Structure formats: C-alpha cells, structure tokens
Amino acid sequence: MNLRRIVLIVALLNLAYFGIEFAVALAIGSVSLFADSIDFLEDASVNLLILLALGWSVRSRARVGMALALILLMPGLATLWTAWEKFNVPVPPQPIALTLAGLGALAVNLSCAYMLAAHRHRGGSLTKAAFLSARNDALANIAIVAAGLVTALLWHSAWPDLAVGLGIAVMNADAAREVWEAAREEHRAAA
C-alpha cells in the first residue's frame, strides 16, 4: 500500500477513535483517557498535514516537521490542565470502562503503527512523527489498561489514572523533541 493511502487511513482511524475515547473520558472522568483522546485528535491532524506535505520539497517538509513538533506538545498541555482539575477532586474513573476504552485505543494504535512502520524512514521527519505518535500511543494505551486493572482490582483511587495521564504528557514531550531534531537536521541538510 502506498504511503499517501496509509497516512489517510491512519488519519481517519485516529479521528474516529478520538470521538469514542473523548466521550468515554468525559462520562467516567478519566485524565488518562482525556489525554489519549486529545492525542488521537492531534494524530489525525498530524497525519492530514503529512498527507498534504508529502509532495513538497525537503525544506518545506522540514518546516512542517518543526510545526508538527510543536503540535505534539498540545496534548501534554491539555493533560496537565485536566490533571490539575483532577487533583482538586480525586474521584477514580470507572475501571471497566477505562480498561475497555484503553483496549480499543490499543487496537487502533497498533494497527496504525504497523501500517506506518514500513514507511517510517520515507518522507523524513513527517513520517517519523506519524510512526512515533502511533508507537508511543500504543505504549500509553497499555498503561491505560493497567491503570484500569489496578483501579478495579488493587487500589480504587484516582492516582493510577492521574499517573498514566501525566506519563502520556511526558511521552508526547519526548516525541516532540525527537521530531524537532529530525526536522532541524532535514532543514540544515536542505539549506
């Protein structure tokens, strides 16, 4: 399958699961699902930008890569705000809904990472951004499932959900750094 088609499929999958996960996050009051749902929306936007920029020059794609690095920081900022609100009212989310939504997100992100893996070195920082997002999101989804299980079976508290939500924010910041560095190298090489 060609890269353009894969990026479009990945964008649509991310947009669809954003709506599902955002609704569940609001219904059960989950910081980690909120962070992950915003990340799905960001991933859909990133992949649509990638789709537009694939035919551009290396220098233009590098500039878009730098912009994408900044976009990758947005879910982290939204998560910090949601976590702050949760610290004030530490009610645990419904663990079964948290776990099931996390499993659904894991399935979507593993599918996206698998599709993008073959192309992660084509298209420079743009496809690297898409692959890193899908890979990091799959890791975050495993942590969300674990938080749901811990909340259900061991510790009925808001803290597992909060910890995972903050971990997702840190992963997004690290991915943004990696994409920024790759884009900056591309920009220098094209100069």
mmCIF file of C-alpha atoms in Angstrom:
data_model
loop_
_atom_site.group_PDB
_atom_site.id
_atom_site.type_symbol
_atom_site.label_atom_id
_atom_site.label_comp_id
_atom_site.label_asym_id
_atom_site.label_seq_id
_atom_site.Cartn_x
_atom_site.Cartn_y
_atom_site.Cartn_z
ATOM 1 C CA MET A 1 0.000 0.000 0.000
ATOM 2 C CA ASN A 2 1.395 3.440 -0.825
ATOM 3 C CA LEU A 3 2.304 5.979 1.842
ATOM 4 C CA ARG A 4 -0.420 8.505 0.942
ATOM 5 C CA ARG A 5 -3.167 5.927 1.336
ATOM 6 C CA ILE A 6 -1.735 4.654 4.625
ATOM 7 C CA VAL A 7 -1.492 8.176 6.047
ATOM 8 C CA LEU A 8 -5.108 8.871 5.066
ATOM 9 C CA ILE A 9 -6.327 5.626 6.703
ATOM 10 C CA VAL A 10 -4.313 6.413 9.851
ATOM 11 C CA ALA A 11 -5.785 9.942 9.978
ATOM 12 C CA LEU A 12 -9.355 8.635 9.666
ATOM 13 C CA LEU A 13 -8.838 5.903 12.293
ATOM 14 C CA ASN A 14 -7.432 8.480 14.717
ATOM 15 C CA LEU A 15 -10.283 10.898 14.109
ATOM 16 C CA ALA A 16 -12.903 8.178 14.627
ATOM 17 C CA TYR A 17 -11.393 6.902 17.875
ATOM 18 C CA PHE A 18 -10.935 10.448 19.183
ATOM 19 C CA GLY A 19 -14.730 10.787 19.293
ATOM 20 C CA ILE A 20 -15.204 7.472 21.068
ATOM 21 C CA GLU A 21 -12.481 7.964 23.646
ATOM 22 C CA PHE A 22 -13.340 11.607 24.337
ATOM 23 C CA ALA A 23 -16.962 10.654 25.073
ATOM 24 C CA VAL A 24 -15.873 7.851 27.418
ATOM 25 C CA ALA A 25 -13.321 10.128 29.136
ATOM 26 C CA LEU A 26 -15.974 12.751 29.853
ATOM 27 C CA ALA A 27 -18.502 10.140 31.002
ATOM 28 C CA ILE A 28 -16.172 8.470 33.515
ATOM 29 C CA GLY A 29 -13.919 11.406 34.460
ATOM 30 C CA SER A 30 -10.625 9.903 33.283
ATOM 31 C CA VAL A 31 -7.489 12.042 32.943
ATOM 32 C CA SER A 32 -5.608 9.365 31.003
ATOM 33 C CA LEU A 33 -8.450 8.810 28.515
ATOM 34 C CA PHE A 34 -8.869 12.563 28.106
ATOM 35 C CA ALA A 35 -5.132 12.903 27.381
ATOM 36 C CA ASP A 36 -5.242 9.999 24.968
ATOM 37 C CA SER A 37 -8.368 11.260 23.194
ATOM 38 C CA ILE A 38 -6.791 14.670 22.634
ATOM 39 C CA ASP A 39 -3.750 12.805 21.368
ATOM 40 C CA PHE A 40 -5.966 10.949 18.854
ATOM 41 C CA LEU A 41 -7.247 14.309 17.580
ATOM 42 C CA GLU A 42 -3.689 15.614 17.352
ATOM 43 C CA ASP A 43 -2.615 12.460 15.479
ATOM 44 C CA ALA A 44 -5.462 12.876 12.997
ATOM 45 C CA SER A 45 -4.353 16.485 12.395
ATOM 46 C CA VAL A 46 -0.698 15.491 12.082
ATOM 47 C CA ASN A 47 -1.484 12.778 9.552
ATOM 48 C CA LEU A 48 -3.663 15.118 7.484
ATOM 49 C CA LEU A 49 -0.814 17.662 7.448
ATOM 50 C CA ILE A 50 1.587 14.911 6.425
ATOM 51 C CA LEU A 51 -0.747 13.901 3.610
ATOM 52 C CA LEU A 52 -0.701 17.472 2.299
ATOM 53 C CA ALA A 53 3.061 17.924 2.691
ATOM 54 C CA LEU A 54 4.321 14.641 1.196
ATOM 55 C CA GLY A 55 4.747 16.139 -2.270
ATOM 56 C CA TRP A 56 6.559 19.242 -1.044
ATOM 57 C CA SER A 57 10.302 19.929 -1.141
ATOM 58 C CA VAL A 58 12.562 18.574 1.612
ATOM 59 C CA ARG A 59 12.984 22.086 3.033
ATOM 60 C CA SER A 60 9.213 22.700 3.156
ATOM 61 C CA ARG A 61 8.594 19.279 4.722
ATOM 62 C CA ALA A 62 11.261 20.065 7.323
ATOM 63 C CA ARG A 63 9.397 23.275 8.228
ATOM 64 C CA VAL A 64 6.157 21.313 8.568
ATOM 65 C CA GLY A 65 8.075 18.790 10.715
ATOM 66 C CA MET A 66 9.096 21.583 13.078
ATOM 67 C CA ALA A 67 5.484 22.748 13.283
ATOM 68 C CA LEU A 68 4.396 19.173 13.994
ATOM 69 C CA ALA A 69 6.873 19.003 16.856
ATOM 70 C CA LEU A 70 5.098 21.963 18.437
ATOM 71 C CA ILE A 71 1.689 20.371 17.762
ATOM 72 C CA LEU A 72 2.858 17.236 19.589
ATOM 73 C CA LEU A 73 3.149 19.334 22.766
ATOM 74 C CA MET A 74 -0.546 20.325 22.774
ATOM 75 C CA PRO A 75 -1.948 17.075 24.245
ATOM 76 C CA GLY A 76 0.557 17.343 27.089
ATOM 77 C CA LEU A 77 -0.604 20.835 27.965
ATOM 78 C CA ALA A 78 -4.264 19.767 27.872
ATOM 79 C CA THR A 79 -3.408 16.810 30.091
ATOM 80 C CA LEU A 80 -1.673 18.998 32.661
ATOM 81 C CA TRP A 81 -4.778 21.185 32.889
ATOM 82 C CA THR A 82 -7.080 18.154 33.274
ATOM 83 C CA ALA A 83 -4.744 16.598 35.851
ATOM 84 C CA TRP A 84 -4.763 19.819 37.868
ATOM 85 C CA GLU A 85 -8.564 19.711 37.973
ATOM 86 C CA LYS A 86 -8.468 16.020 38.983
ATOM 87 C CA PHE A 87 -6.033 16.763 41.834
ATOM 88 C CA ASN A 88 -8.701 19.050 43.287
ATOM 89 C CA VAL A 89 -11.422 16.368 43.028
ATOM 90 C CA PRO A 90 -9.632 12.973 43.060
ATOM 91 C CA VAL A 91 -12.548 10.697 42.115
ATOM 92 C CA PRO A 92 -11.436 7.448 40.450
ATOM 93 C CA PRO A 93 -12.772 6.729 36.957
ATOM 94 C CA GLN A 94 -14.906 3.645 36.243
ATOM 95 C CA PRO A 95 -12.225 0.957 35.886
ATOM 96 C CA ILE A 96 -14.078 -1.341 33.449
ATOM 97 C CA ALA A 97 -14.878 1.481 31.013
ATOM 98 C CA LEU A 98 -11.297 2.766 31.384
ATOM 99 C CA THR A 99 -9.859 -0.669 30.584
ATOM 100 C CA LEU A 100 -12.174 -1.316 27.616
ATOM 101 C CA ALA A 101 -11.557 2.117 26.091
ATOM 102 C CA GLY A 102 -7.821 1.582 26.566
ATOM 103 C CA LEU A 103 -8.011 -1.790 24.793
ATOM 104 C CA GLY A 104 -9.888 -0.229 21.863
ATOM 105 C CA ALA A 105 -7.300 2.538 21.627
ATOM 106 C CA LEU A 106 -4.518 -0.047 21.748
ATOM 107 C CA ALA A 107 -6.040 -1.920 18.803
ATOM 108 C CA VAL A 108 -6.296 1.284 16.762
ATOM 109 C CA ASN A 109 -2.757 2.439 17.568
ATOM 110 C CA LEU A 110 -1.153 -0.960 16.948
ATOM 111 C CA SER A 111 -2.876 -1.056 13.567
ATOM 112 C CA CYS A 112 -1.628 2.441 12.733
ATOM 113 C CA ALA A 113 1.933 1.717 13.927
ATOM 114 C CA TYR A 114 2.005 -1.489 11.880
ATOM 115 C CA MET A 115 0.872 0.325 8.726
ATOM 116 C CA LEU A 116 3.367 3.173 9.228
ATOM 117 C CA ALA A 117 6.366 1.020 10.251
ATOM 118 C CA ALA A 118 7.308 0.128 6.695
ATOM 119 C CA HIS A 119 7.369 3.816 5.710
ATOM 120 C CA ARG A 120 8.846 5.427 8.839
ATOM 121 C CA HIS A 121 12.135 6.217 7.068
ATOM 122 C CA ARG A 122 10.447 7.602 3.912
ATOM 123 C CA GLY A 123 9.254 11.185 3.969
ATOM 124 C CA GLY A 124 11.729 12.242 6.658
ATOM 125 C CA SER A 125 10.545 13.860 9.865
ATOM 126 C CA LEU A 126 6.899 13.768 8.786
ATOM 127 C CA THR A 127 6.519 10.000 8.596
ATOM 128 C CA LYS A 128 8.804 9.648 11.596
ATOM 129 C CA ALA A 129 6.368 11.867 13.521
ATOM 130 C CA ALA A 130 3.409 9.724 12.483
ATOM 131 C CA PHE A 131 5.154 6.466 13.385
ATOM 132 C CA LEU A 132 6.445 7.762 16.750
ATOM 133 C CA SER A 133 2.983 9.037 17.627
ATOM 134 C CA ALA A 134 1.352 5.672 16.891
ATOM 135 C CA ARG A 135 4.095 3.742 18.718
ATOM 136 C CA ASN A 136 4.018 5.985 21.790
ATOM 137 C CA ASP A 137 0.235 5.902 21.835
ATOM 138 C CA ALA A 138 0.234 2.085 21.871
ATOM 139 C CA LEU A 139 2.551 2.186 24.902
ATOM 140 C CA ALA A 140 0.270 4.729 26.561
ATOM 141 C CA ASN A 141 -2.735 2.501 25.881
ATOM 142 C CA ILE A 142 -1.068 -0.419 27.659
ATOM 143 C CA ALA A 143 -0.568 1.887 30.640
ATOM 144 C CA ILE A 144 -4.235 2.964 30.493
ATOM 145 C CA VAL A 145 -5.353 -0.671 30.552
ATOM 146 C CA ALA A 146 -3.028 -1.304 33.500
ATOM 147 C CA ALA A 147 -4.439 1.745 35.345
ATOM 148 C CA GLY A 148 -7.950 0.399 34.803
ATOM 149 C CA LEU A 149 -6.985 -3.027 36.135
ATOM 150 C CA VAL A 150 -5.137 -1.568 39.128
ATOM 151 C CA THR A 151 -8.134 0.652 39.930
ATOM 152 C CA ALA A 152 -10.540 -2.295 39.610
ATOM 153 C CA LEU A 153 -8.524 -4.929 41.448
ATOM 154 C CA LEU A 154 -5.964 -3.347 43.769
ATOM 155 C CA TRP A 155 -6.420 0.309 44.545
ATOM 156 C CA HIS A 156 -9.711 2.132 43.956
ATOM 157 C CA SER A 157 -8.155 5.555 43.593
ATOM 158 C CA ALA A 158 -7.729 8.366 41.080
ATOM 159 C CA TRP A 159 -3.929 8.123 41.319
ATOM 160 C CA PRO A 160 -3.286 5.317 38.770
ATOM 161 C CA ASP A 161 -5.287 7.265 36.154
ATOM 162 C CA LEU A 162 -3.527 10.518 37.043
ATOM 163 C CA ALA A 163 -0.089 8.909 36.884
ATOM 164 C CA VAL A 164 -0.767 7.457 33.443
ATOM 165 C CA GLY A 165 -2.189 10.755 32.187
ATOM 166 C CA LEU A 166 0.943 12.594 33.297
ATOM 167 C CA GLY A 167 3.113 9.849 31.773
ATOM 168 C CA ILE A 168 1.354 10.372 28.449
ATOM 169 C CA ALA A 169 2.188 14.079 28.667
ATOM 170 C CA VAL A 170 5.882 13.251 29.200
ATOM 171 C CA MET A 171 5.909 10.802 26.244
ATOM 172 C CA ASN A 172 4.381 13.438 23.971
ATOM 173 C CA ALA A 173 7.037 15.939 25.012
ATOM 174 C CA ASP A 174 9.797 13.432 24.219
ATOM 175 C CA ALA A 175 8.271 12.608 20.808
ATOM 176 C CA ALA A 176 8.074 16.337 20.065
ATOM 177 C CA ARG A 177 11.780 16.660 20.864
ATOM 178 C CA GLU A 178 12.692 13.755 18.533
ATOM 179 C CA VAL A 179 10.614 15.132 15.660
ATOM 180 C CA TRP A 180 12.035 18.644 16.168
ATOM 181 C CA GLU A 181 15.597 17.297 15.989
ATOM 182 C CA ALA A 182 14.878 15.253 12.832
ATOM 183 C CA ALA A 183 13.183 18.232 11.162
ATOM 184 C CA ARG A 184 16.014 20.570 12.116
ATOM 185 C CA GLU A 185 18.573 18.168 10.593
ATOM 186 C CA GLU A 186 16.492 17.963 7.387
ATOM 187 C CA HIS A 187 16.266 21.734 7.241
ATOM 188 C CA ARG A 188 20.049 22.102 7.626
ATOM 189 C CA ALA A 189 20.740 19.430 5.001
ATOM 190 C CA ALA A 190 18.397 21.136 2.510
ATOM 191 C CA ALA A 191 19.972 24.574 3.048
#
